[in-house]
mmCIF file of C-alpha atoms in Angstrom:
data_model
loop_
_atom_site.group_PDB
_atom_site.id
_atom_site.type_symbol
_atom_site.label_atom_id
_atom_site.label_comp_id
_atom_site.label_asym_id
_atom_site.label_seq_id
_atom_site.Cartn_x
_atom_site.Cartn_y
_atom_site.Cartn_z
ATOM 1 C CA MET A 22 26.832 26.800 -58.224
ATOM 2 C CA GLU A 23 23.975 28.831 -59.653
ATOM 3 C CA THR A 24 23.449 32.429 -58.663
ATOM 4 C CA THR A 25 20.400 33.430 -56.676
ATOM 5 C CA ILE A 26 19.028 35.264 -59.692
ATOM 6 C CA GLU A 27 19.359 32.137 -61.846
ATOM 7 C CA LEU A 28 17.605 30.052 -59.186
ATOM 8 C CA LEU A 29 14.869 32.652 -58.952
ATOM 9 C CA GLU A 30 14.278 32.449 -62.704
ATOM 10 C CA ARG A 31 13.986 28.657 -62.453
ATOM 11 C CA VAL A 32 11.519 29.079 -59.564
ATOM 12 C CA LYS A 33 9.398 31.334 -61.758
ATOM 13 C CA ASP A 34 9.352 28.551 -64.348
ATOM 14 C CA GLY A 35 7.946 26.177 -61.704
ATOM 15 C CA ASP A 36 11.150 24.292 -60.810
ATOM 16 C CA ARG A 37 10.519 22.829 -57.336
ATOM 17 C CA ALA A 38 14.174 21.805 -56.853
ATOM 18 C CA ALA A 39 15.271 25.386 -57.538
ATOM 19 C CA LEU A 40 12.793 26.616 -54.910
ATOM 20 C CA GLU A 41 14.216 24.179 -52.355
ATOM 21 C CA ASP A 42 17.775 25.276 -53.185
ATOM 22 C CA LEU A 43 16.808 28.930 -52.941
ATOM 23 C CA VAL A 44 15.117 28.489 -49.553
ATOM 24 C CA GLU A 45 17.984 26.348 -48.245
ATOM 25 C CA ARG A 46 20.453 29.029 -49.316
ATOM 26 C CA SER A 47 18.418 31.948 -47.945
ATOM 27 C CA ILE A 48 17.423 30.731 -44.477
ATOM 28 C CA PRO A 49 20.818 30.629 -42.662
ATOM 29 C CA PRO A 50 21.701 34.289 -43.321
ATOM 30 C CA LEU A 51 18.135 35.283 -42.418
ATOM 31 C CA LYS A 52 18.404 33.441 -39.089
ATOM 32 C CA ARG A 53 21.671 35.238 -38.326
ATOM 33 C CA TRP A 54 20.133 38.580 -39.253
ATOM 34 C CA ALA A 55 16.951 37.979 -37.221
ATOM 35 C CA ARG A 56 18.642 36.678 -34.076
ATOM 36 C CA GLY A 57 17.952 39.011 -31.165
ATOM 37 C CA ARG A 58 15.590 41.324 -33.085
ATOM 38 C CA LEU A 59 12.407 40.131 -31.366
ATOM 39 C CA PRO A 60 12.213 41.965 -28.020
ATOM 40 C CA GLN A 61 12.209 39.754 -24.927
ATOM 41 C CA HIS A 62 8.720 40.929 -23.882
ATOM 42 C CA ALA A 63 7.337 39.798 -27.239
ATOM 43 C CA ARG A 64 8.725 36.287 -27.070
ATOM 44 C CA SER A 65 6.246 33.503 -26.512
ATOM 45 C CA LEU A 66 6.801 30.073 -27.942
ATOM 46 C CA GLN A 67 8.093 31.634 -31.161
ATOM 47 C CA GLU A 68 11.785 31.221 -31.726
ATOM 48 C CA THR A 69 13.894 33.008 -34.310
ATOM 49 C CA GLN A 70 13.836 29.937 -36.537
ATOM 50 C CA ASP A 71 10.028 29.849 -36.436
ATOM 51 C CA LEU A 72 9.767 33.520 -37.358
ATOM 52 C CA VAL A 73 12.149 33.103 -40.279
ATOM 53 C CA GLN A 74 10.379 30.000 -41.560
ATOM 54 C CA ASN A 75 6.953 31.664 -41.326
ATOM 55 C CA ALA A 76 8.219 34.727 -43.163
ATOM 56 C CA VAL A 77 9.803 32.665 -45.934
ATOM 57 C CA LEU A 78 6.670 30.516 -46.318
ATOM 58 C CA ARG A 79 4.542 33.636 -46.641
ATOM 59 C CA ALA A 80 6.950 35.137 -49.183
ATOM 60 C CA ILE A 81 7.216 32.072 -51.452
ATOM 61 C CA PRO A 82 4.000 32.776 -53.414
ATOM 62 C CA ARG A 83 5.295 36.274 -54.207
ATOM 63 C CA LEU A 84 8.500 34.935 -55.769
ATOM 64 C CA LYS A 85 6.690 34.294 -59.055
ATOM 65 C CA THR A 86 6.376 38.044 -59.592
ATOM 66 C CA PHE A 87 9.499 39.202 -57.732
ATOM 67 C CA GLU A 88 12.077 41.005 -59.886
ATOM 68 C CA ALA A 89 15.649 40.852 -58.564
ATOM 69 C CA LEU A 90 17.276 44.081 -59.699
ATOM 70 C CA HIS A 91 20.614 43.280 -58.038
ATOM 71 C CA PRO A 92 22.258 40.215 -56.448
ATOM 72 C CA GLY A 93 21.162 41.082 -52.869
ATOM 73 C CA ALA A 94 17.576 41.947 -53.781
ATOM 74 C CA LEU A 95 16.069 38.614 -52.746
ATOM 75 C CA GLN A 96 17.831 38.658 -49.380
ATOM 76 C CA ALA A 97 16.597 42.231 -48.793
ATOM 77 C CA PHE A 98 13.065 41.164 -49.747
ATOM 78 C CA LEU A 99 13.183 38.217 -47.340
ATOM 79 C CA ARG A 100 14.676 40.357 -44.550
ATOM 80 C CA GLN A 101 11.753 42.727 -44.918
ATOM 81 C CA ALA A 102 9.393 39.739 -44.700
ATOM 82 C CA VAL A 103 11.107 38.664 -41.449
ATOM 83 C CA ALA A 104 10.941 42.220 -40.105
ATOM 84 C CA ASN A 105 7.209 42.272 -40.867
ATOM 85 C CA GLU A 106 6.807 38.952 -39.041
ATOM 86 C CA ILE A 107 8.590 40.419 -35.999
ATOM 87 C CA ILE A 108 6.303 43.471 -36.076
ATOM 88 C CA ASP A 109 3.276 41.150 -36.211
ATOM 89 C CA GLU A 110 4.537 39.282 -33.133
ATOM 90 C CA ILE A 111 4.998 42.547 -31.231
ATOM 91 C CA ARG A 112 1.451 43.599 -32.181
ATOM 92 C CA LYS A 113 0.075 40.274 -30.934
ATOM 93 C CA VAL A 114 1.714 40.838 -27.562
ATOM 94 C CA LYS A 115 0.263 44.341 -27.304
ATOM 95 C CA ARG A 116 -3.252 42.953 -27.899
ATOM 96 C CA ARG A 117 -2.864 40.310 -25.175
ATOM 97 C CA PRO A 118 -4.229 41.224 -21.750
ATOM 98 C CA GLU A 119 -1.761 41.636 -18.894
ATOM 99 C CA PRO A 120 -1.346 38.494 -16.779
ATOM 100 C CA VAL A 121 -3.032 38.715 -13.369
ATOM 101 C CA PRO A 122 -1.506 36.863 -10.429
ATOM 102 C CA ILE A 123 -3.801 34.451 -8.595
ATOM 103 C CA ALA A 124 -3.874 34.731 -4.828
ATOM 104 C CA ALA A 125 -2.720 31.602 -3.013
ATOM 105 C CA GLU A 126 -5.419 31.939 -0.301
ATOM 106 C CA LEU A 127 -8.489 31.810 -2.511
ATOM 107 C CA PRO A 128 -11.405 30.147 -0.704
ATOM 108 C CA ALA A 129 -12.563 26.830 -2.081
ATOM 109 C CA HIS A 130 -16.177 26.545 -3.130
ATOM 110 C CA ASP A 131 -16.229 22.781 -2.556
ATOM 111 C CA PRO A 132 -17.306 21.289 0.757
ATOM 112 C CA GLY A 133 -14.229 20.500 2.813
#
């Protein structure tokens, strides 16, 4: 089994299989780390898995220039990407207007 650093070097050389292996290896620990970090009020249709996948997809182009200085560097980099994704979701919720309840006895404008 290749180390993460070895896979990362192959990714930099354009090896698509190495990229798939690296993503497959990285996602499960990221899901475990991210679980429960998005506050309940910020949850919409986004699930933890969606957040992690979006973060990893956004980080993939940066892997070509990423330098892993230690064995856990890539995981730390991807965790930060997930944390940024969570922050973005919280910001989206803050920009949304508050829901307003609709009264049940609203008059109809149609002829009855």
